[in-house]
PDB file of C-alpha atoms in Angstrom:
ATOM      1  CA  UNK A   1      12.982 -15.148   7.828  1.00 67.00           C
ATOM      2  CA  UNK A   2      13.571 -12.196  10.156  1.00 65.00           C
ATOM      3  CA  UNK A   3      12.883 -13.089  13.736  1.00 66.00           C
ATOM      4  CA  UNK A   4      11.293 -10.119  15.879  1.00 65.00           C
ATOM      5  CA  UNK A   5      10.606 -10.785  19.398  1.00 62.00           C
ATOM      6  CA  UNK A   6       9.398  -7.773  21.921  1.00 56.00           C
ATOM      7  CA  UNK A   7       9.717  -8.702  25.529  1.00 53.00           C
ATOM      8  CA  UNK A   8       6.633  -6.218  27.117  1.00 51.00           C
ATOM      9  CA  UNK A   9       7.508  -5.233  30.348  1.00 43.00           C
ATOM     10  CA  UNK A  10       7.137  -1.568  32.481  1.00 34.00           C
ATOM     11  CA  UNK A  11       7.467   0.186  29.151  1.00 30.00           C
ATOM     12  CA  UNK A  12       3.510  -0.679  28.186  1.00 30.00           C
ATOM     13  CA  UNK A  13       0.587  -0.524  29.937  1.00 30.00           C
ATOM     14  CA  UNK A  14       1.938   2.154  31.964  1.00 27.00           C
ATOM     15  CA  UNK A  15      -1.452   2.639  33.790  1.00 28.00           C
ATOM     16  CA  UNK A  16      -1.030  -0.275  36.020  1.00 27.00           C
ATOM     17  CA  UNK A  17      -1.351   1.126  39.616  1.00 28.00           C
ATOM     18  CA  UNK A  18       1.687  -0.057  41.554  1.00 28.00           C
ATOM     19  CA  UNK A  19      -0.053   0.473  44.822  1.00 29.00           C
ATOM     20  CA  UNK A  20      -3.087  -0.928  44.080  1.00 34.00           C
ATOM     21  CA  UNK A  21      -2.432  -4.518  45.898  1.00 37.00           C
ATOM     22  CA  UNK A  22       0.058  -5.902  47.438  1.00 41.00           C
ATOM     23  CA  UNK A  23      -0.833  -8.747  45.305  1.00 40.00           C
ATOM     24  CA  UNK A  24      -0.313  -6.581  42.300  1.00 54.00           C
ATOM     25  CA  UNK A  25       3.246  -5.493  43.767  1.00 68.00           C
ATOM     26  CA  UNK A  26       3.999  -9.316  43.662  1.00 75.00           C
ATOM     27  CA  UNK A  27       2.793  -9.979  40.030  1.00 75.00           C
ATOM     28  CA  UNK A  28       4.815  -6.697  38.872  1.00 80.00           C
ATOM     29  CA  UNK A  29       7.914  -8.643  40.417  1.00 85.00           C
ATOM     30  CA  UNK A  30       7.203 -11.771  38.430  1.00 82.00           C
ATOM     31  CA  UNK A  31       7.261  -9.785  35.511  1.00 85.00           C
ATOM     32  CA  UNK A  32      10.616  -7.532  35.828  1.00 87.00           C
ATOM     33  CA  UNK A  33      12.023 -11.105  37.497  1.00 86.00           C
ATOM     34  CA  UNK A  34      10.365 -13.130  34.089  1.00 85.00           C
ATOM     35  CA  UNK A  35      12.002  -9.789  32.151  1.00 87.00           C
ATOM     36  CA  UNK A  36      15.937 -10.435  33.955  1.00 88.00           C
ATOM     37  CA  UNK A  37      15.906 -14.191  32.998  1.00 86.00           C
ATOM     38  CA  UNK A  38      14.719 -13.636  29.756  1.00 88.00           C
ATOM     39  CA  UNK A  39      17.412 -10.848  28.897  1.00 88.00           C
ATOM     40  CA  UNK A  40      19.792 -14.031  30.772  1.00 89.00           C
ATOM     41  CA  UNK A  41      18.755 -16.794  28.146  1.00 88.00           C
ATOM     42  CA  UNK A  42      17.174 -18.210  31.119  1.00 91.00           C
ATOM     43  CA  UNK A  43      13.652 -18.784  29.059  1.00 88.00           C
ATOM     44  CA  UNK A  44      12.485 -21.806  31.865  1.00 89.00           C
ATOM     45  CA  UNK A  45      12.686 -19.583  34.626  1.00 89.00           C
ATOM     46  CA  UNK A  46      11.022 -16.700  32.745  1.00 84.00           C
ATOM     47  CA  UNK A  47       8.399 -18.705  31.382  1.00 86.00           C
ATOM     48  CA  UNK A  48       7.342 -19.994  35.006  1.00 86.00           C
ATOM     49  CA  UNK A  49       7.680 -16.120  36.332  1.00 82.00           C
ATOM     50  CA  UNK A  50       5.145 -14.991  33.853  1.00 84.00           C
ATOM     51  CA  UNK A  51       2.928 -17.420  34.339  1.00 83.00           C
ATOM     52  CA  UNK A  52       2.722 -16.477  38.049  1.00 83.00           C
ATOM     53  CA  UNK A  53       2.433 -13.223  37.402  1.00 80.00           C
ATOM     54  CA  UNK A  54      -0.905 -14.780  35.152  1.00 77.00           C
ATOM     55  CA  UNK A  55      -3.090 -14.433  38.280  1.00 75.00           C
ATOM     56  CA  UNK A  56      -3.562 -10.959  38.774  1.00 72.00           C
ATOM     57  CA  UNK A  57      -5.193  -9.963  35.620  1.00 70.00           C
ATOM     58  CA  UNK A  58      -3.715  -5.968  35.795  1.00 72.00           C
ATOM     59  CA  UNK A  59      -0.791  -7.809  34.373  1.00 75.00           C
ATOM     60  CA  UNK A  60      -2.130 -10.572  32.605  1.00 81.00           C
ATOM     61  CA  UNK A  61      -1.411  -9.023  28.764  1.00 84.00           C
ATOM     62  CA  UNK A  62       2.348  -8.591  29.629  1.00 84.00           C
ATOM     63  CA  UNK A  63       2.653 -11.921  31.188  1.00 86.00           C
ATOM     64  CA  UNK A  64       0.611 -13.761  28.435  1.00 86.00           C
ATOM     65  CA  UNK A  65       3.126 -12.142  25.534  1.00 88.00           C
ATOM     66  CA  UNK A  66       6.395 -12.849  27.270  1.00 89.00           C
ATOM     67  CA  UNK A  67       5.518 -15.986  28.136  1.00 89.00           C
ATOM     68  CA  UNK A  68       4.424 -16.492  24.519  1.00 91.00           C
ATOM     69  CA  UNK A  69       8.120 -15.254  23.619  1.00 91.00           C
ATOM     70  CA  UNK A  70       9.546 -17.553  26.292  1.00 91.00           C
ATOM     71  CA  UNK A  71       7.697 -20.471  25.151  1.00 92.00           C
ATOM     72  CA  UNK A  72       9.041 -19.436  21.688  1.00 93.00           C
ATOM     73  CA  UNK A  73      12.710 -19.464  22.799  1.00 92.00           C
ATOM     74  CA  UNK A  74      12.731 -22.675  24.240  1.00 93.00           C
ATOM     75  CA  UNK A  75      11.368 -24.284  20.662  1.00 94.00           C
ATOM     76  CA  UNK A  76       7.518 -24.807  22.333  1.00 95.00           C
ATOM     77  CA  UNK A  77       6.060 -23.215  19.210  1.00 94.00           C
ATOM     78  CA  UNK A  78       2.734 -24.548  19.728  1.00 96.00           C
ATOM     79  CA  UNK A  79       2.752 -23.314  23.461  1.00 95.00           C
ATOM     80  CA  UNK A  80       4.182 -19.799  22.284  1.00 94.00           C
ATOM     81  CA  UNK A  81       1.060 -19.582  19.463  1.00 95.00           C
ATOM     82  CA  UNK A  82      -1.656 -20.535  22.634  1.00 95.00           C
ATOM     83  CA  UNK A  83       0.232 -17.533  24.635  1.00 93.00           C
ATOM     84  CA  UNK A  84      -0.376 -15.053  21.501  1.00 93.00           C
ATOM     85  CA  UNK A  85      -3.470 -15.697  20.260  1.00 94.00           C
ATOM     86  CA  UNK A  86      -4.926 -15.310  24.316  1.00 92.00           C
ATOM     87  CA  UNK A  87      -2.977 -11.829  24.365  1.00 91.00           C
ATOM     88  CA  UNK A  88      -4.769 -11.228  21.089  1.00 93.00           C
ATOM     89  CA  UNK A  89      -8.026 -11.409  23.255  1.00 92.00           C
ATOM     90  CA  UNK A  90      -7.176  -8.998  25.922  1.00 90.00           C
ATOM     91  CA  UNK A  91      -6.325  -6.149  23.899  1.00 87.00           C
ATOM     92  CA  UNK A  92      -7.852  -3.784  20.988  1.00 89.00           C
ATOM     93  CA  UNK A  93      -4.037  -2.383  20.831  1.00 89.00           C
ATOM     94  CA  UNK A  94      -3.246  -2.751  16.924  1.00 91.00           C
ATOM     95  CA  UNK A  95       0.721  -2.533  17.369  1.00 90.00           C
ATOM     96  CA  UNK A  96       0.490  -5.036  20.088  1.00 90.00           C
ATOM     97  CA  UNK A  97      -2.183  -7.577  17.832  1.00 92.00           C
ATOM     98  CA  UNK A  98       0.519  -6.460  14.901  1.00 92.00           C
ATOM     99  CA  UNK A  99       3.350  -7.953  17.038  1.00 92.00           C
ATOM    100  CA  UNK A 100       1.636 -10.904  18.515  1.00 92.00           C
ATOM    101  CA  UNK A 101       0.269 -11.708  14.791  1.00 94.00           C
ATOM    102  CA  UNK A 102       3.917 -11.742  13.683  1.00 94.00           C
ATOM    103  CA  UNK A 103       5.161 -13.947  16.045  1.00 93.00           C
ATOM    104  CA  UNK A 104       2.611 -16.416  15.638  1.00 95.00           C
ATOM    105  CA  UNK A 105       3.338 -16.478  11.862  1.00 94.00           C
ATOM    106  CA  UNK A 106       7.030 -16.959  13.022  1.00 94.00           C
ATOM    107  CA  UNK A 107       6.090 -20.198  15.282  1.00 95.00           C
ATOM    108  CA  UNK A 108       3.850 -21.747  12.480  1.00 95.00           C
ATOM    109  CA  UNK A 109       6.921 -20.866   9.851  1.00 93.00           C
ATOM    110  CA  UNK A 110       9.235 -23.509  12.548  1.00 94.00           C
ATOM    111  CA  UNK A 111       6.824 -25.896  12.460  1.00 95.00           C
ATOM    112  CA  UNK A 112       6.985 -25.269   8.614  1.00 93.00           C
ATOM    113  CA  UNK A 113       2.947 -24.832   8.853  1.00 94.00           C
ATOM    114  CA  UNK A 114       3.413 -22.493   5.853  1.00 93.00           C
ATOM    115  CA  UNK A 115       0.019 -21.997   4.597  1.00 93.00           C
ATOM    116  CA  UNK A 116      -1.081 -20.603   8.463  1.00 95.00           C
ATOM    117  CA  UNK A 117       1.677 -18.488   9.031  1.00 94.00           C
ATOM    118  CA  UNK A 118       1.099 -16.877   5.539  1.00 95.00           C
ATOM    119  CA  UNK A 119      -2.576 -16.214   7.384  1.00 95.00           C
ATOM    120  CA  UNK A 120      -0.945 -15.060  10.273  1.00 95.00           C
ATOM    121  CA  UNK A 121       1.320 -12.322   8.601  1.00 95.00           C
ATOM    122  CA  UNK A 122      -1.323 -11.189   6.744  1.00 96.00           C
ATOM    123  CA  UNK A 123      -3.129 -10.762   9.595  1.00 95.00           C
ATOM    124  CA  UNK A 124      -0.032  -8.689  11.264  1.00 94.00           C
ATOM    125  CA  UNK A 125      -0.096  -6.372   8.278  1.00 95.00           C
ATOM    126  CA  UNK A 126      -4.252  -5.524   8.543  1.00 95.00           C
ATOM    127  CA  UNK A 127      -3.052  -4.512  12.353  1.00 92.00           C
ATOM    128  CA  UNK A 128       0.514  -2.437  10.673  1.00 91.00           C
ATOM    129  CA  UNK A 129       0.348  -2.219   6.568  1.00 90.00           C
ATOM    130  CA  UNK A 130       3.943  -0.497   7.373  1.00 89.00           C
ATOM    131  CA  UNK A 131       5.916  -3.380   8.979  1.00 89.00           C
ATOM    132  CA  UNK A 132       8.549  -4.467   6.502  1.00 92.00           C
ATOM    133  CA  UNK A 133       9.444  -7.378   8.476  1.00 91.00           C
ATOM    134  CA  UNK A 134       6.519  -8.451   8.488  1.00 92.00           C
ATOM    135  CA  UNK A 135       6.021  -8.161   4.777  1.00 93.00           C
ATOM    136  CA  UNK A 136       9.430  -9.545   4.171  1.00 93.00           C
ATOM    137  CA  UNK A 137       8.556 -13.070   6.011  1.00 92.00           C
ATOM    138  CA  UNK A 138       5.084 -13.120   4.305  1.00 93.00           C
ATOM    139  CA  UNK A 139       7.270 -13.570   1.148  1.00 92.00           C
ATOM    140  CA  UNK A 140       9.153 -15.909   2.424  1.00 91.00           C
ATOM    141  CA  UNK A 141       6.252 -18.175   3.606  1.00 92.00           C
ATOM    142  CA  UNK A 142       4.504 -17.789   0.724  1.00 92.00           C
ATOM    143  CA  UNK A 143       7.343 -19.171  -1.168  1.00 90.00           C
ATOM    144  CA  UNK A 144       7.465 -22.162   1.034  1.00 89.00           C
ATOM    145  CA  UNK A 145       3.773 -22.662   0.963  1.00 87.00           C
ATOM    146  CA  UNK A 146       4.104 -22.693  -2.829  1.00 85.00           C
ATOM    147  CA  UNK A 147       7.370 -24.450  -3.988  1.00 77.00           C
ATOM    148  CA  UNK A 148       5.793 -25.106  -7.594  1.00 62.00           C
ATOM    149  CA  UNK A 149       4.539 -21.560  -7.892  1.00 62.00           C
ATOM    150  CA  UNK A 150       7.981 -20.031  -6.913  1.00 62.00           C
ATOM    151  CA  UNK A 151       9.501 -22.232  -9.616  1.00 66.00           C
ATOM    152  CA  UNK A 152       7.335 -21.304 -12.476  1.00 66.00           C
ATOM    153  CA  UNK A 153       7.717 -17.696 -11.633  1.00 67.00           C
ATOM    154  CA  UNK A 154      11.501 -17.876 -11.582  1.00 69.00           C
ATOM    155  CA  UNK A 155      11.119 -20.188 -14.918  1.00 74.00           C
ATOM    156  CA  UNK A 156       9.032 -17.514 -16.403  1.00 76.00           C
ATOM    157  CA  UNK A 157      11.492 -14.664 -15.315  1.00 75.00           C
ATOM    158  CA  UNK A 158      14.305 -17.052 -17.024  1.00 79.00           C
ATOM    159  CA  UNK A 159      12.347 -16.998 -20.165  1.00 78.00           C
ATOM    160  CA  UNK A 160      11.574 -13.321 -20.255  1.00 81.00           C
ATOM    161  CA  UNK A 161      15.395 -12.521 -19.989  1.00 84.00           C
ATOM    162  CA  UNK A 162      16.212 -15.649 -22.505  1.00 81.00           C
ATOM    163  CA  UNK A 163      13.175 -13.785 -24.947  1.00 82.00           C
ATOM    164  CA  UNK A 164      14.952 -10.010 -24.398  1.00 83.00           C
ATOM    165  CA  UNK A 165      18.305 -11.518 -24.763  1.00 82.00           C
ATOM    166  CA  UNK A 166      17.499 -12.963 -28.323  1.00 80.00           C
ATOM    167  CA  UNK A 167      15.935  -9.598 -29.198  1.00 81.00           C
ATOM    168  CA  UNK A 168      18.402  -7.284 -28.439  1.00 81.00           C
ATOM    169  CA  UNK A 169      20.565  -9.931 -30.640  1.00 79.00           C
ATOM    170  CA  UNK A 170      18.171 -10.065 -33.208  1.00 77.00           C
ATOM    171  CA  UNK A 171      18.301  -6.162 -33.029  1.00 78.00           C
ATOM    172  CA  UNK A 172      21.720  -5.835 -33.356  1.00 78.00           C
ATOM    173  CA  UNK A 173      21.966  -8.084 -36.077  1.00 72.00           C
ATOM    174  CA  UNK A 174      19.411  -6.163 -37.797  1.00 74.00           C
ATOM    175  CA  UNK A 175      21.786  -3.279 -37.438  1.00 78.00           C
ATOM    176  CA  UNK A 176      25.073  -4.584 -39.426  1.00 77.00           C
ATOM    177  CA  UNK A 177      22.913  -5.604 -41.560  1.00 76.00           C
ATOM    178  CA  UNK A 178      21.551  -2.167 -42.632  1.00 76.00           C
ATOM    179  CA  UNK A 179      24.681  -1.021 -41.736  1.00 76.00           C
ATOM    180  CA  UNK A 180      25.906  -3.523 -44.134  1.00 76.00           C
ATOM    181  CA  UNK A 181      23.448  -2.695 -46.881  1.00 78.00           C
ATOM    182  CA  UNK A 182      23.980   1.091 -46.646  1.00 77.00           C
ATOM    183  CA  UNK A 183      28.167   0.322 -47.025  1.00 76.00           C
ATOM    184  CA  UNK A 184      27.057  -1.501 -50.325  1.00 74.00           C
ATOM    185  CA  UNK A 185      24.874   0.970 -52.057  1.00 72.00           C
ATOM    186  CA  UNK A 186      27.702   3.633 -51.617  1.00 73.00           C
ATOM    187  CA  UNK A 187      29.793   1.546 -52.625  1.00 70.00           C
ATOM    188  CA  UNK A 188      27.466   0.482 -55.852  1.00 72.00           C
ATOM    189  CA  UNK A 189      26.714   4.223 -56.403  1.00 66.00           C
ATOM    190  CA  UNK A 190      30.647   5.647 -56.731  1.00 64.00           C
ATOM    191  CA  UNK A 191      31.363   2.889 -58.767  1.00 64.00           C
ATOM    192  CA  UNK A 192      28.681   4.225 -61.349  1.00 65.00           C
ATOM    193  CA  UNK A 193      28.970   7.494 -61.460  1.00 64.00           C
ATOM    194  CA  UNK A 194      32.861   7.155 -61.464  1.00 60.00           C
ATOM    195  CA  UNK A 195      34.185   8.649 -64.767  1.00 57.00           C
ATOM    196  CA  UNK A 196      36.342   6.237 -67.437  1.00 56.00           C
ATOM    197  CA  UNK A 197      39.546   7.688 -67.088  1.00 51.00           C
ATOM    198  CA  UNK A 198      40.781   9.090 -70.063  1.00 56.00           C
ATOM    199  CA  UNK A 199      44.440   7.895 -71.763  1.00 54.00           C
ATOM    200  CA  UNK A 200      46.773  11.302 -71.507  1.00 52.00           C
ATOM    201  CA  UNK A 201      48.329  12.467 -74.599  1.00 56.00           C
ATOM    202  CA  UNK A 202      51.674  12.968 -75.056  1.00 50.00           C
ATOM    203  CA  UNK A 203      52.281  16.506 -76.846  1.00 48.00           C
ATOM    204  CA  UNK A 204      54.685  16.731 -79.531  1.00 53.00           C
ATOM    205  CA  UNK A 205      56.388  19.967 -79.608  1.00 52.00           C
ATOM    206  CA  UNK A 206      57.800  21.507 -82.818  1.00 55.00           C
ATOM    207  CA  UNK A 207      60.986  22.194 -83.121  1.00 46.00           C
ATOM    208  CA  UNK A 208      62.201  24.795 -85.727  1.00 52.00           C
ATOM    209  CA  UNK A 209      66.025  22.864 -85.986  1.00 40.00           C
TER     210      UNK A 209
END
């Protein structure tokens, strides 16, 4: 599984007025502070920075998403999904839904809910057809989600190569044979058309004694 978290700070939603509170001031600080611990391993402290930064609702997407990553960190996959899916429902952003689908696929995949996650990546690619890591951890869930499936398919690819195997044999013995054959009839024909060899005579010469 390939784990992709984005930590959305000052680099999105760039149109967020930085002068138009003071209030809004203060919840920009909770986020670069949520942002610092984060990039520390400090996901607690994060977490409880974003969700302060929760009540002014310029900055509500960013702090819902980290948080949803912070949550995620600390092994709260069920509180990570919450954080997502209400991101999900203050945006029309497709790379952001993309990511936030993703990750909730990624939390369902650790609580090996395989069958959701599968819905959830599929639901990432709808938002970005072109994420490969996306795609590549749909395969992997769907795998898990079907254990029997994944073993009939590699029993069927088994076969297949068993099935070529024993024609390319079966081809190759065809081959010596005719090979074979082909040695014989030459064989048969110079034998045939060789000529009896005829006894040489021994010449008397006259002599005139």
């Amino acid at each position: 599984m390939k784990n992709r978290l984005a930590i959305y700070g000052l680099f999105i939603l760039c149109h967020t007025a930085w002068s138009v509170t003071g209030y809004a001031q203060t919840s920009n600080l909770y986020i670069r502070n949520g942002n610092k611990a984060y990039a520390k391993n400090d996901y607690k402290t994060a977490s409880d920075d974003y969700q302060k930064a929760l009540k002014d609702k310029s900055n509500a997407l960013k702090a819902q998403f980290n948080m949803g990553d912070a949550y995620y960190r600390q092994g709260q996959y069920a509180q990570a999904i919450d954080q997502y899916k209400s991101a999900l429902t203050m945006t029309n952003d497709k790379v952001l839904a993309a990511h936030a689908y993703h990750n909730i696929g990624n939390s369902y995949l650790e609580q090996k809910k395989y069958d959701e996650s599968v819905k959830s990546y599929e639901n990432a690619l709808r938002s970005d057809c072109k994420d490969d890591d996306t795609r590549y951890n749909l395969a992997y869930a769907e795998a898990m989600a079907n254990p029997k499936k994944q073993q009939q398919q590699q029993q069927q690819n088994q076969n297949q190569q068993q099935q070529q195997q024993q024609q390319e044999q079966q081809q190759q013995d065809i081959t010596k044979q005719n090979a074979q054959r082909m040695l014989d009839a030459l064989d048969n024909d110079e034998k045939n058309n060789r000529k009896p060899v005829q006894p040489v005579e021994k010449k008397q010469i006259d002599k005139d004694w």
